[in-house]
mmCIF file of C-alpha atoms and ligand atoms in Angstrom:
data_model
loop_
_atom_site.group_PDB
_atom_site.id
_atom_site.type_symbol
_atom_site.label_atom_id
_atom_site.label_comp_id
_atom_site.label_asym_id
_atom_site.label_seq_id
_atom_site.Cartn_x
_atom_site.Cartn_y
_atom_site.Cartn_z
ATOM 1 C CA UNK E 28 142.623 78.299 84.332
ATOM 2 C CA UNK E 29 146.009 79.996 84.739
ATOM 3 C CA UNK E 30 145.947 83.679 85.888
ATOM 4 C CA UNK E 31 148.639 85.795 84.955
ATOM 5 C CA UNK E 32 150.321 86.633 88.014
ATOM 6 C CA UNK E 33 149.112 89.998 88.890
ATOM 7 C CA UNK E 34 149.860 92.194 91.739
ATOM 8 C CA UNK E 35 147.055 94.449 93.340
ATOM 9 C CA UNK E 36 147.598 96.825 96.098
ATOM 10 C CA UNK E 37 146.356 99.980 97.809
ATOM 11 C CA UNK E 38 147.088 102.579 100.404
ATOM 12 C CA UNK E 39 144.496 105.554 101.972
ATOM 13 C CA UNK E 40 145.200 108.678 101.019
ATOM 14 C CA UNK E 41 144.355 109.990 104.510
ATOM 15 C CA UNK E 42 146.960 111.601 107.084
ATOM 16 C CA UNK E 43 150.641 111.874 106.259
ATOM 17 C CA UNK E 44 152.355 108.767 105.165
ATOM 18 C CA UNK E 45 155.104 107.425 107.219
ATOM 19 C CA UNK E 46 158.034 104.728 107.953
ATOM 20 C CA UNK E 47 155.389 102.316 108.533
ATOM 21 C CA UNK E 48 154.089 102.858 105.141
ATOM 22 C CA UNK E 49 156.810 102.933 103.480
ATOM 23 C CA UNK E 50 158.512 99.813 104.736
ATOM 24 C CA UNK E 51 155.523 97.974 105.427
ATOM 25 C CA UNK E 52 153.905 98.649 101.959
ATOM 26 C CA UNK E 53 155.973 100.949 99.593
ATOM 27 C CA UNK E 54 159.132 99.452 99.178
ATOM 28 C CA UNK E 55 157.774 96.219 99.072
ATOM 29 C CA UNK E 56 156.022 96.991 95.796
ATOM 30 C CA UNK E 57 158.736 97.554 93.740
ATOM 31 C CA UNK E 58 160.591 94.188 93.089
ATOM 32 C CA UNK E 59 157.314 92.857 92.596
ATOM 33 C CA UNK E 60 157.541 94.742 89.477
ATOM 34 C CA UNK E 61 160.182 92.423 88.152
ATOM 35 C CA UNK E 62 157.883 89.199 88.752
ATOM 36 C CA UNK E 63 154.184 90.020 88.139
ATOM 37 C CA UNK E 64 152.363 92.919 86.264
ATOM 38 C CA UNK E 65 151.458 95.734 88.761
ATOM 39 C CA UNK E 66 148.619 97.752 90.119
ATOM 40 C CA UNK E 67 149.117 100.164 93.107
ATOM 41 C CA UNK E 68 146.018 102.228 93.439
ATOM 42 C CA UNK E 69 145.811 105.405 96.040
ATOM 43 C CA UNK E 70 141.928 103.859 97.011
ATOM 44 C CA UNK E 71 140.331 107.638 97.622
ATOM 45 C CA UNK E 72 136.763 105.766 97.892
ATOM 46 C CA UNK E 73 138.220 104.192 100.780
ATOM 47 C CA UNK E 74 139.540 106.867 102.681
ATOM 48 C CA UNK E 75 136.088 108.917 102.528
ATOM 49 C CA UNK E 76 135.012 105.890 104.781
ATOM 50 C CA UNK E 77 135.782 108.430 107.629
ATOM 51 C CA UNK E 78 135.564 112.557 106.982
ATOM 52 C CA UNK E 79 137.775 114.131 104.896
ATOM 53 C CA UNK E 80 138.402 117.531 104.194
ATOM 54 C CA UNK E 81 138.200 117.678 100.189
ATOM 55 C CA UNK E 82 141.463 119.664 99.577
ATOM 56 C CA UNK E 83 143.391 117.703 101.929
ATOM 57 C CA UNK E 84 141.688 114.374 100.110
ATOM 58 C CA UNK E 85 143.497 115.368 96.646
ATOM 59 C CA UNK E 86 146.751 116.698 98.101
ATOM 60 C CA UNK E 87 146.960 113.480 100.483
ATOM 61 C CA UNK E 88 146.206 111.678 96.945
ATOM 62 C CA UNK E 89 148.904 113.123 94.795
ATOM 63 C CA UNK E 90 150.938 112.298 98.036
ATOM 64 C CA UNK E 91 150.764 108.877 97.763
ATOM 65 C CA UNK E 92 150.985 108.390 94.235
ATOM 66 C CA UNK E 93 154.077 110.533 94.525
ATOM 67 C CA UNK E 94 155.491 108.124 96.928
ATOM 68 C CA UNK E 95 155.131 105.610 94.677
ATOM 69 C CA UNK E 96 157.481 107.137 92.026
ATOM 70 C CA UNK E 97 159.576 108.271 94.231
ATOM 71 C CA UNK E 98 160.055 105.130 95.856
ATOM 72 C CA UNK E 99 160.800 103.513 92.838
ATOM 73 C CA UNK E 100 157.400 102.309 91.060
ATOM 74 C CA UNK E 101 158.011 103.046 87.567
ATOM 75 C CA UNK E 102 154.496 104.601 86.223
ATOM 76 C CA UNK E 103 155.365 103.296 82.773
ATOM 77 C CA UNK E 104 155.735 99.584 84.042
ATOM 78 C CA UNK E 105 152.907 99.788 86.490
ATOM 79 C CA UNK E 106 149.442 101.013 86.706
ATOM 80 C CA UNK E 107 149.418 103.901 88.984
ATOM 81 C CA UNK E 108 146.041 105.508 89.578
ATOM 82 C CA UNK E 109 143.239 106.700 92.026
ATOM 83 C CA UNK E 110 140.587 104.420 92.658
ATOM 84 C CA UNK E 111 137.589 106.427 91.998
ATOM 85 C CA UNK E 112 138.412 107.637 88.436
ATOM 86 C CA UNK E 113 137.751 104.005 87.527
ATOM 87 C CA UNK E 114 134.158 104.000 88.428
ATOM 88 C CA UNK E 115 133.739 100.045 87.805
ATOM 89 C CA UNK E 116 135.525 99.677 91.431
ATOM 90 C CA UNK E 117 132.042 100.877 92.591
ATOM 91 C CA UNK E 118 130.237 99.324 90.213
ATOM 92 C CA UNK E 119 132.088 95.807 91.480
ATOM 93 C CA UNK E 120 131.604 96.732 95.076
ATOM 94 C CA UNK E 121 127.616 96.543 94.590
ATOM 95 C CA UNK E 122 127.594 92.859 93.046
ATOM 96 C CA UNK E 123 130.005 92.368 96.032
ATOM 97 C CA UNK E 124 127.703 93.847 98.883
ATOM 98 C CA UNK E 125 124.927 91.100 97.704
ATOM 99 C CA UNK E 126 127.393 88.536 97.839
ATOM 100 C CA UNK E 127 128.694 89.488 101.060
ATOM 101 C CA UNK E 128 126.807 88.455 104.639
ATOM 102 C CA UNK E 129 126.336 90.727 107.141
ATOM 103 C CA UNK E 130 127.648 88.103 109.446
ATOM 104 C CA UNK E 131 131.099 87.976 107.472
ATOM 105 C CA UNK E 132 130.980 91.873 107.857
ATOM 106 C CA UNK E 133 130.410 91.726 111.564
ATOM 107 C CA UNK E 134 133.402 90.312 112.104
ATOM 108 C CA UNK E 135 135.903 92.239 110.628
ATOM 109 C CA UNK E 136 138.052 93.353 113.426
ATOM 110 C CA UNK E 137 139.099 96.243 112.020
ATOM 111 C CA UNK E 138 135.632 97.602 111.435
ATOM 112 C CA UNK E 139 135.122 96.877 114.942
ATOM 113 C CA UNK E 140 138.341 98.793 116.237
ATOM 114 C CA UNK E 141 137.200 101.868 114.112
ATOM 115 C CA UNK E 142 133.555 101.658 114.880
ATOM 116 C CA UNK E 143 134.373 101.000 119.238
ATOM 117 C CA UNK E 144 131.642 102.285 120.958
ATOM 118 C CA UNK E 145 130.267 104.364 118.294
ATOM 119 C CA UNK E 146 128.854 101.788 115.932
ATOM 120 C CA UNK E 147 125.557 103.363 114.646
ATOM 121 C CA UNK E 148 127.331 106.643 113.955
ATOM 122 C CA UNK E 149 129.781 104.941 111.626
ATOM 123 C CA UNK E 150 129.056 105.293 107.950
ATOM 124 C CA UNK E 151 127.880 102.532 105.868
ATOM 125 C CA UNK E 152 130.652 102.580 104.121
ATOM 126 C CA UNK E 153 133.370 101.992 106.561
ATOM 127 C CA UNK E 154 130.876 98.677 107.421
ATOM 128 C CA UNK E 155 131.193 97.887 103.580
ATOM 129 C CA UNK E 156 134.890 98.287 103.177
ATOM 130 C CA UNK E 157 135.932 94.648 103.057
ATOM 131 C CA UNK E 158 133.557 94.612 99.792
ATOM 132 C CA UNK E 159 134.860 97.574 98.415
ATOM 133 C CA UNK E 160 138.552 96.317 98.938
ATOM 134 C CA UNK E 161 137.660 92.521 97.246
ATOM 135 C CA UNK E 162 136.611 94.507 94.203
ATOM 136 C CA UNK E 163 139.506 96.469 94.121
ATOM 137 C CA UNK E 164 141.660 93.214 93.700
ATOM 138 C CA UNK E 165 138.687 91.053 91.839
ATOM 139 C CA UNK E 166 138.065 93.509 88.938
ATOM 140 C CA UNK E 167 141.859 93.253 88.070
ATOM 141 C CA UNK E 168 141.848 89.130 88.761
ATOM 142 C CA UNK E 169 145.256 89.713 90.721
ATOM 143 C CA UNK E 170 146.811 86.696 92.095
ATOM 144 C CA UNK E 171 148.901 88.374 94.629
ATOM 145 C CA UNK E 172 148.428 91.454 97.413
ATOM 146 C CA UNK E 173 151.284 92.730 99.212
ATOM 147 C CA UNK E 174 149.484 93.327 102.412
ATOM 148 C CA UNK E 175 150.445 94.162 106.392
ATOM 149 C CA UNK E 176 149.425 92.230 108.957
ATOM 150 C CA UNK E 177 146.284 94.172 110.108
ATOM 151 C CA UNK E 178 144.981 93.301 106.392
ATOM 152 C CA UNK E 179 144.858 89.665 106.645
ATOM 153 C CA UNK E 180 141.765 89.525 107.636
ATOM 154 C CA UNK E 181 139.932 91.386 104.708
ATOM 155 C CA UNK E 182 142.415 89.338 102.362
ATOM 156 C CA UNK E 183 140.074 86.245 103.693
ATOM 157 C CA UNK E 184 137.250 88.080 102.963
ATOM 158 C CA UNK E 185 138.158 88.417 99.198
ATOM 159 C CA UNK E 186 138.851 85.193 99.271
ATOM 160 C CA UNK E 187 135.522 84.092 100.517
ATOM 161 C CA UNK E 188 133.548 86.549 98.330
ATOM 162 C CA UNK E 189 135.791 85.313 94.873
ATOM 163 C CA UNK E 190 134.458 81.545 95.822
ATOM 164 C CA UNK E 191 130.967 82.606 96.509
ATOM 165 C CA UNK E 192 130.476 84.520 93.720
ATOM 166 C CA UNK E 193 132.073 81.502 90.970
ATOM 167 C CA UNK E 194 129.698 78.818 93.269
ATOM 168 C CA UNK E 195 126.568 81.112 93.272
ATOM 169 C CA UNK E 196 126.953 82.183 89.914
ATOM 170 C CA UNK E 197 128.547 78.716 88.693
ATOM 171 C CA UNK E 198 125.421 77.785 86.230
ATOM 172 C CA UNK E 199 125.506 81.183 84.759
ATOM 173 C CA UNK E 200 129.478 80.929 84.573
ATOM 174 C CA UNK E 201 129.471 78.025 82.318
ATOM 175 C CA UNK E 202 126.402 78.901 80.347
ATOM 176 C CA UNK E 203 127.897 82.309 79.559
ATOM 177 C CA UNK E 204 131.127 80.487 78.228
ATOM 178 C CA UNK E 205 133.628 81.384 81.397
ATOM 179 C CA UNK E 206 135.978 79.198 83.273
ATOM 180 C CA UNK E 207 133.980 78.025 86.490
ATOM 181 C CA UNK E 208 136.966 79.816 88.547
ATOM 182 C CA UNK E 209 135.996 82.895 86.866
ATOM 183 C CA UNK E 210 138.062 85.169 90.223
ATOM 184 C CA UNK E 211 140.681 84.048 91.136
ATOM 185 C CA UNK E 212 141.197 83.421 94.940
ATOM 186 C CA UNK E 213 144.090 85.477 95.671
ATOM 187 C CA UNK E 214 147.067 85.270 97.767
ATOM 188 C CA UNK E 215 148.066 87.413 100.106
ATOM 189 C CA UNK E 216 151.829 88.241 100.364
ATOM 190 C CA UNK E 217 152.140 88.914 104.502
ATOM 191 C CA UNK E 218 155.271 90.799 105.047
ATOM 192 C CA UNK E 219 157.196 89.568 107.760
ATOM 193 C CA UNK E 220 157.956 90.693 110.984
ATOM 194 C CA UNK E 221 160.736 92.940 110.364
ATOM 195 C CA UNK E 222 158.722 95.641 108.672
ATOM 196 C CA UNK E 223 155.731 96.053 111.275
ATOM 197 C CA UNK E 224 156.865 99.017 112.563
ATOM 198 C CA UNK E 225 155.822 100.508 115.951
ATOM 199 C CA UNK E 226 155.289 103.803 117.095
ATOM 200 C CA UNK E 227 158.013 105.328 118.672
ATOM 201 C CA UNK E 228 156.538 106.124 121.996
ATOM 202 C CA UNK E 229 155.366 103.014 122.630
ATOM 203 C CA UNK E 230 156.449 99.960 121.036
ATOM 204 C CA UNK E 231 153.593 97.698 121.661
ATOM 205 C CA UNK E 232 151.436 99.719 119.235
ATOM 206 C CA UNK E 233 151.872 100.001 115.620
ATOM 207 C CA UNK E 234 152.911 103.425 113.823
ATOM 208 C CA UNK E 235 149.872 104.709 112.790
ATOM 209 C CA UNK E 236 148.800 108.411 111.206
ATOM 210 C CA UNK E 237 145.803 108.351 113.100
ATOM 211 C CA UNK E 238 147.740 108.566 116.349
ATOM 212 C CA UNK E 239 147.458 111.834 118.386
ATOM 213 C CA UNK E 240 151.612 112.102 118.858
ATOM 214 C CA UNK E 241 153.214 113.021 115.970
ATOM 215 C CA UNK E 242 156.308 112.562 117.773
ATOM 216 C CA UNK E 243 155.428 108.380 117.273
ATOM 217 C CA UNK E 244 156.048 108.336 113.904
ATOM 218 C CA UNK E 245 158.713 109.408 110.888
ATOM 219 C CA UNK E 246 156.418 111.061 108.204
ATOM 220 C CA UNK E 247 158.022 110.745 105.104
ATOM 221 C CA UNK E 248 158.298 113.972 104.474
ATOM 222 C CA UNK E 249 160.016 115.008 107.581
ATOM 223 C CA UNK E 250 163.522 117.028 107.156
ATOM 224 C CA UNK E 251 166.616 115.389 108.462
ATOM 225 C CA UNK E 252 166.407 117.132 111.581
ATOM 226 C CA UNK E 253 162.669 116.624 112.492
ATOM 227 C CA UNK E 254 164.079 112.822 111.763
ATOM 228 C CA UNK E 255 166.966 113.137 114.279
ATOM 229 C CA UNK E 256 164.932 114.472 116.921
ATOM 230 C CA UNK E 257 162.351 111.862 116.916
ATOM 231 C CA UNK E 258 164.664 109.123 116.899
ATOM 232 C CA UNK E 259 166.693 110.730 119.664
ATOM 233 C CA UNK E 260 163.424 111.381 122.077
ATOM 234 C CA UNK E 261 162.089 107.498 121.049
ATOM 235 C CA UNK E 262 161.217 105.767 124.214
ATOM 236 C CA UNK E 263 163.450 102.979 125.207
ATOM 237 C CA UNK E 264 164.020 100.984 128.701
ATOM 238 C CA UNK E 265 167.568 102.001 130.048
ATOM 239 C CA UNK E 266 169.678 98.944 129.465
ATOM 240 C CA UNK E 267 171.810 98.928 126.518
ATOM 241 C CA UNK E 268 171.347 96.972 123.642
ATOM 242 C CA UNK E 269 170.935 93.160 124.418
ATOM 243 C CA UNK E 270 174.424 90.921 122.960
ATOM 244 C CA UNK E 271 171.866 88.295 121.082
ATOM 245 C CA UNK E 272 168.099 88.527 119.177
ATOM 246 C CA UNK E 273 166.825 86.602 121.472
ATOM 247 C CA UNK E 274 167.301 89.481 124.606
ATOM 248 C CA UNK E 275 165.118 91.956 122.188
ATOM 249 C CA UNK E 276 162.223 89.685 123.645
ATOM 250 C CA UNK E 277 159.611 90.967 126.091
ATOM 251 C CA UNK E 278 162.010 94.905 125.113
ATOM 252 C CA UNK E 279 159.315 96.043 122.324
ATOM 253 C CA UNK E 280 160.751 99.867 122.081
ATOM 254 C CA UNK E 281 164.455 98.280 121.621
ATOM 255 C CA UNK E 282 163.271 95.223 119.610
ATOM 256 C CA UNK E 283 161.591 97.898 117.150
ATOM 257 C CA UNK E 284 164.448 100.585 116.841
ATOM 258 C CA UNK E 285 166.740 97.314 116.130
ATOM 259 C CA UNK E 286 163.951 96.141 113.342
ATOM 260 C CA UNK E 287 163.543 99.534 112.221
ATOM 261 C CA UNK E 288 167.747 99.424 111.252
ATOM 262 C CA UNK E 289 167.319 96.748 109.794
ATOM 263 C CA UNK E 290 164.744 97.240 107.374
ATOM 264 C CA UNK E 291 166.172 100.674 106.503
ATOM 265 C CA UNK E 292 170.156 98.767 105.887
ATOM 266 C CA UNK E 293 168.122 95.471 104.448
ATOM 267 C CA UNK E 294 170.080 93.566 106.725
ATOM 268 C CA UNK E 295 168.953 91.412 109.863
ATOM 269 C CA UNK E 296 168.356 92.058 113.394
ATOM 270 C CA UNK E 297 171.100 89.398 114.107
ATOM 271 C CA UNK E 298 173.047 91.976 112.246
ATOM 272 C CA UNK E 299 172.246 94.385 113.903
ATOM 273 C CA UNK E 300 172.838 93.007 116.937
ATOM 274 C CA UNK E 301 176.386 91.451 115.708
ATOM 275 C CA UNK E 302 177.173 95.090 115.468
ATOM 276 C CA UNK E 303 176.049 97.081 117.991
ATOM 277 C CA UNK E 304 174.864 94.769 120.746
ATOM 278 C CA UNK E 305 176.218 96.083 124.248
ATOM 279 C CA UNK E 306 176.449 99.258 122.658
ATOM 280 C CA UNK E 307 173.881 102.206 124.433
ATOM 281 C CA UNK E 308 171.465 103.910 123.210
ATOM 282 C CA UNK E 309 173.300 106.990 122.650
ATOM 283 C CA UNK E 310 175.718 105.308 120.172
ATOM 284 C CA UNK E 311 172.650 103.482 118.878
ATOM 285 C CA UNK E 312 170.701 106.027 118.505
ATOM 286 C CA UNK E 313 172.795 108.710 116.402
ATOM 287 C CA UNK E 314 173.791 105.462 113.791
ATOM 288 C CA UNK E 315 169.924 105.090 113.591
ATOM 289 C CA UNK E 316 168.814 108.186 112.761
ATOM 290 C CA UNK E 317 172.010 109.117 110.508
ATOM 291 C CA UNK E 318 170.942 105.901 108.677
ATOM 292 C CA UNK E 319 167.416 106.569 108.377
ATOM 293 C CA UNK E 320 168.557 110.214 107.074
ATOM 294 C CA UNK E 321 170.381 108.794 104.213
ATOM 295 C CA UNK E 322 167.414 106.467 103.204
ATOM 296 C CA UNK E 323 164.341 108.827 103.473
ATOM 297 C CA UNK E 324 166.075 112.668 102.591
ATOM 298 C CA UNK E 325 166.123 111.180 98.530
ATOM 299 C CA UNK E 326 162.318 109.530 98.604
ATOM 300 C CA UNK E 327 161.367 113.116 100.403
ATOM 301 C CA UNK E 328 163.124 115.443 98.258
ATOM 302 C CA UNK E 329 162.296 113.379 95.091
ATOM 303 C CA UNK E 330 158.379 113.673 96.889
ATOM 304 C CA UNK E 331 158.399 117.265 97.160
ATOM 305 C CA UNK E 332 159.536 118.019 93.485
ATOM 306 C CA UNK E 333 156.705 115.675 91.951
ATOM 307 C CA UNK E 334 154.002 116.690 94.263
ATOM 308 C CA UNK E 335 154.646 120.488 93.761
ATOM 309 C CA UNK E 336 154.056 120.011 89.980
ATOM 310 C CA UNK E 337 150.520 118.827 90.104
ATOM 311 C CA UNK E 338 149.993 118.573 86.001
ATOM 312 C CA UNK E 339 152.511 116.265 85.800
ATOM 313 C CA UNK E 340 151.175 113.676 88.657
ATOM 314 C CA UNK E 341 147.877 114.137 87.690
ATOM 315 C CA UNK E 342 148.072 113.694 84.321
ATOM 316 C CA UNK E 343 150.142 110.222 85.582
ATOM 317 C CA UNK E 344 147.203 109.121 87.608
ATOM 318 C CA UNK E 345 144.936 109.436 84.184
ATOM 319 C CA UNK E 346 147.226 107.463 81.808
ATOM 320 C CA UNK E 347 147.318 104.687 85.130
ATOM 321 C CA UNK E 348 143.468 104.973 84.997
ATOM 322 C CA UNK E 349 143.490 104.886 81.461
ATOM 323 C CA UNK E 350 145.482 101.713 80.860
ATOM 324 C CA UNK E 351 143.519 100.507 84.443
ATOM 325 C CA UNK E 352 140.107 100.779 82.845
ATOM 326 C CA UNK E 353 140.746 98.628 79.946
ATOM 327 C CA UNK E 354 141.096 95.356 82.265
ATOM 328 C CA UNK E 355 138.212 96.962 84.880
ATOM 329 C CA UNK E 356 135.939 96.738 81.916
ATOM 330 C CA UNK E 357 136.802 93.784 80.429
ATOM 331 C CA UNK E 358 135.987 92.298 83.832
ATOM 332 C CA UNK E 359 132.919 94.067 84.656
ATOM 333 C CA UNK E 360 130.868 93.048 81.097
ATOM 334 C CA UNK E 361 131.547 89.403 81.955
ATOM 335 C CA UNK E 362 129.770 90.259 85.404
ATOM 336 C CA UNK E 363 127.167 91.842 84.185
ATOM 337 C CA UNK E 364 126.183 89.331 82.023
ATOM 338 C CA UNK E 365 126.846 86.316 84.816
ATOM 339 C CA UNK E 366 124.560 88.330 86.877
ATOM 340 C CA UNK E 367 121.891 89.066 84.141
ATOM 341 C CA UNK E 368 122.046 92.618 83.522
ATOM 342 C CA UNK E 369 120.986 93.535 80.500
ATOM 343 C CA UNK E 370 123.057 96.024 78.297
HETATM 344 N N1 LIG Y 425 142.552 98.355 103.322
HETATM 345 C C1 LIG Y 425 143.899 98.656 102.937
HETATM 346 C C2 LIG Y 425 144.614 99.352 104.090
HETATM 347 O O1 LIG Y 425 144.012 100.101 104.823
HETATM 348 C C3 LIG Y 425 143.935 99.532 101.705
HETATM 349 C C4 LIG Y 425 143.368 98.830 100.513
HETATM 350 C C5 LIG Y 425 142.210 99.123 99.857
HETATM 351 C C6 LIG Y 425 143.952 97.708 99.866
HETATM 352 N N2 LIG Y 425 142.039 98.283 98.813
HETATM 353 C C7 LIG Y 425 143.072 97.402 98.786
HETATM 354 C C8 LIG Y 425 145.114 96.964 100.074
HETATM 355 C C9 LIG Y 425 143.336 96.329 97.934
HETATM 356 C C10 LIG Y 425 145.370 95.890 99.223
HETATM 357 C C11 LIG Y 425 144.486 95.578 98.166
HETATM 358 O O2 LIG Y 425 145.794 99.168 104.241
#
């Protein structure tokens, strides 16, 4: 059966968004608009996972969705919405969670990062997560997920749990009149290396909002000056920049300022490099932040106006559930009768 190509993807409202976020996951979702229909969901379920403080929950919610639009997702072209106002994304994630073996769980090594030591203080939600996030993408049959790295992993997962659930249920498929690929077993679109972006203090680790340093990462609603600073106290070694690509190796602070400029310019590191290679860091540096200045001070100012009127982006995160629930339904009543509930 041929799927229409759909996009699916989802950030945490949790912590300040940053670079990372934005050029690992943000910016990335709006071409897809041109190619596939479009979901970007701000998955709230997810984030309470871990504490959160319920007024920081809905402001970091009308954050993200604000990045979105400010980024350039058009809410009238793309579903735009919160996870849990479309309550078959729970509903999904049940089915899911009896479909899913502990022993797939057990290794997710991001559960295992968050958990560390501390496993049976962890909710039972963070263990479920992987389920939660393969319902996400299964209710809306999306082909595609723009994705980092770190979410390969659970992208497998989905994978895994769309095939079990069409072999499982593959007598009930075809007696209820369904395709016997009823999911689809989606894709993940990796992005490359270019747009992992590392903390600025230490550029083996990635930029993350749960690190302690704020001074590691550009929140994307810092002013141009908070910007300039960072960029200008960002570790680096104290040789200046390297005349080819290839001396970035085994130089992770200098390899990711150069990636960094390059994402930001949409250019290459070679670019880069054919420009300011030889060069120190204190001509680097100032191009770099002046740069990242001209990108971000638009996406933050355009941020601040849409979060400040809360009306308006709420009432967009309705019409995006609105529009979102139609296909979650349509979905879920073919489940429920695959799996024999009775309505
Ligand atoms: N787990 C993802 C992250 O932390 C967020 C997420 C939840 C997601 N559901 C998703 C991403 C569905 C892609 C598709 O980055």
């Amino acid at each position: 059966m041929a799927f229409t190509p759909r996009v699916f993807s989802g950030i945490q409202p949790s912590g300040d968004l940053h670079l990372g976020n934005y050029l690992g996951a943000i910016r990335r979702f709006v071409p897809l608009q041109d190619t596939h229909d479009c979901i970007y969901c701000v998955v709230d379920m997810h984030a309470i996972t871990v504490w959160q403080d319920p007024d920081d929950l809905r402001r970091a919610t009308r954050e993200v969705a604000a990045a979105f639009i400010a980024a350039g997702v058009d809410p009238k072209r793309s579903i735009i919405f919160n996870q849990s106002q479309i309550v078959q994304h729970a509903e999904l994630a049940w089915v899911f969670n009896c479909i899913a073996r502990m022993g797939w769980m057990s290794r997710m090594t991001q559960f295992k990062d968050k958990a560390g030591k501390n496993s049976e203080n962890v909710s039972l939600g963070l263990f479920a997560y992987p389920s939660l996030m393969a319902a996400d993408i299964l209710l809306y049959k999306a082909t595609h997920v723009p994705v980092g790295d770190d979410q390969k992993q659970h992208l497998e997962l989905t994978r895994d749990i769309a095939a079990k659930f069409n072999n499982d249920y593959a007598a009930s498929i075809a007696k209820e009149g369904f395709e016997p690929d009823f999911f689809p077993i989606t894709e993940p679109l990796i992005a490359g290396p270019a747009t992992r972006i590392m903390s600025l203090r230490d550029g083996t680790k990635k930029m993350s909002k749960s690190d302690p340093s704020d001074q590691s990462r550009i929140s994307l609603l810092d002013d141009a000056d908070t910007i300039a600073k960072k960029i200008k106290r960002a570790t680096t070694d104290p040789e200046p920049l390297p005349e080819t690509v290839e001396g970035l190796k085994g130089r992770a602070e200098a390899d990711n300022l150069v990636g960094i400029y390059a994402a930001l310019s949409d250019k290459t590191k070679a670019d880069v490099i054919a420009e300011y290679g030889g060069k120190g860091w204190g001509t680097f540096k100032p191009a770099l932040a002046e740069l990242a200045v001209a990108v971000l001070a638009p996406i933050a100012s355009e941020m601040r106006r849409l979060i400040d009127d809360t009306t308006a982006i709420d009432a967009v995160l309705r019409d995006g559930a609105e529009r979102g629930s139609v296909i979650a339904e349509a979905t879920m009543k073919d489940v429920r009768r695959i799996v024999g509930f009775i309505r």
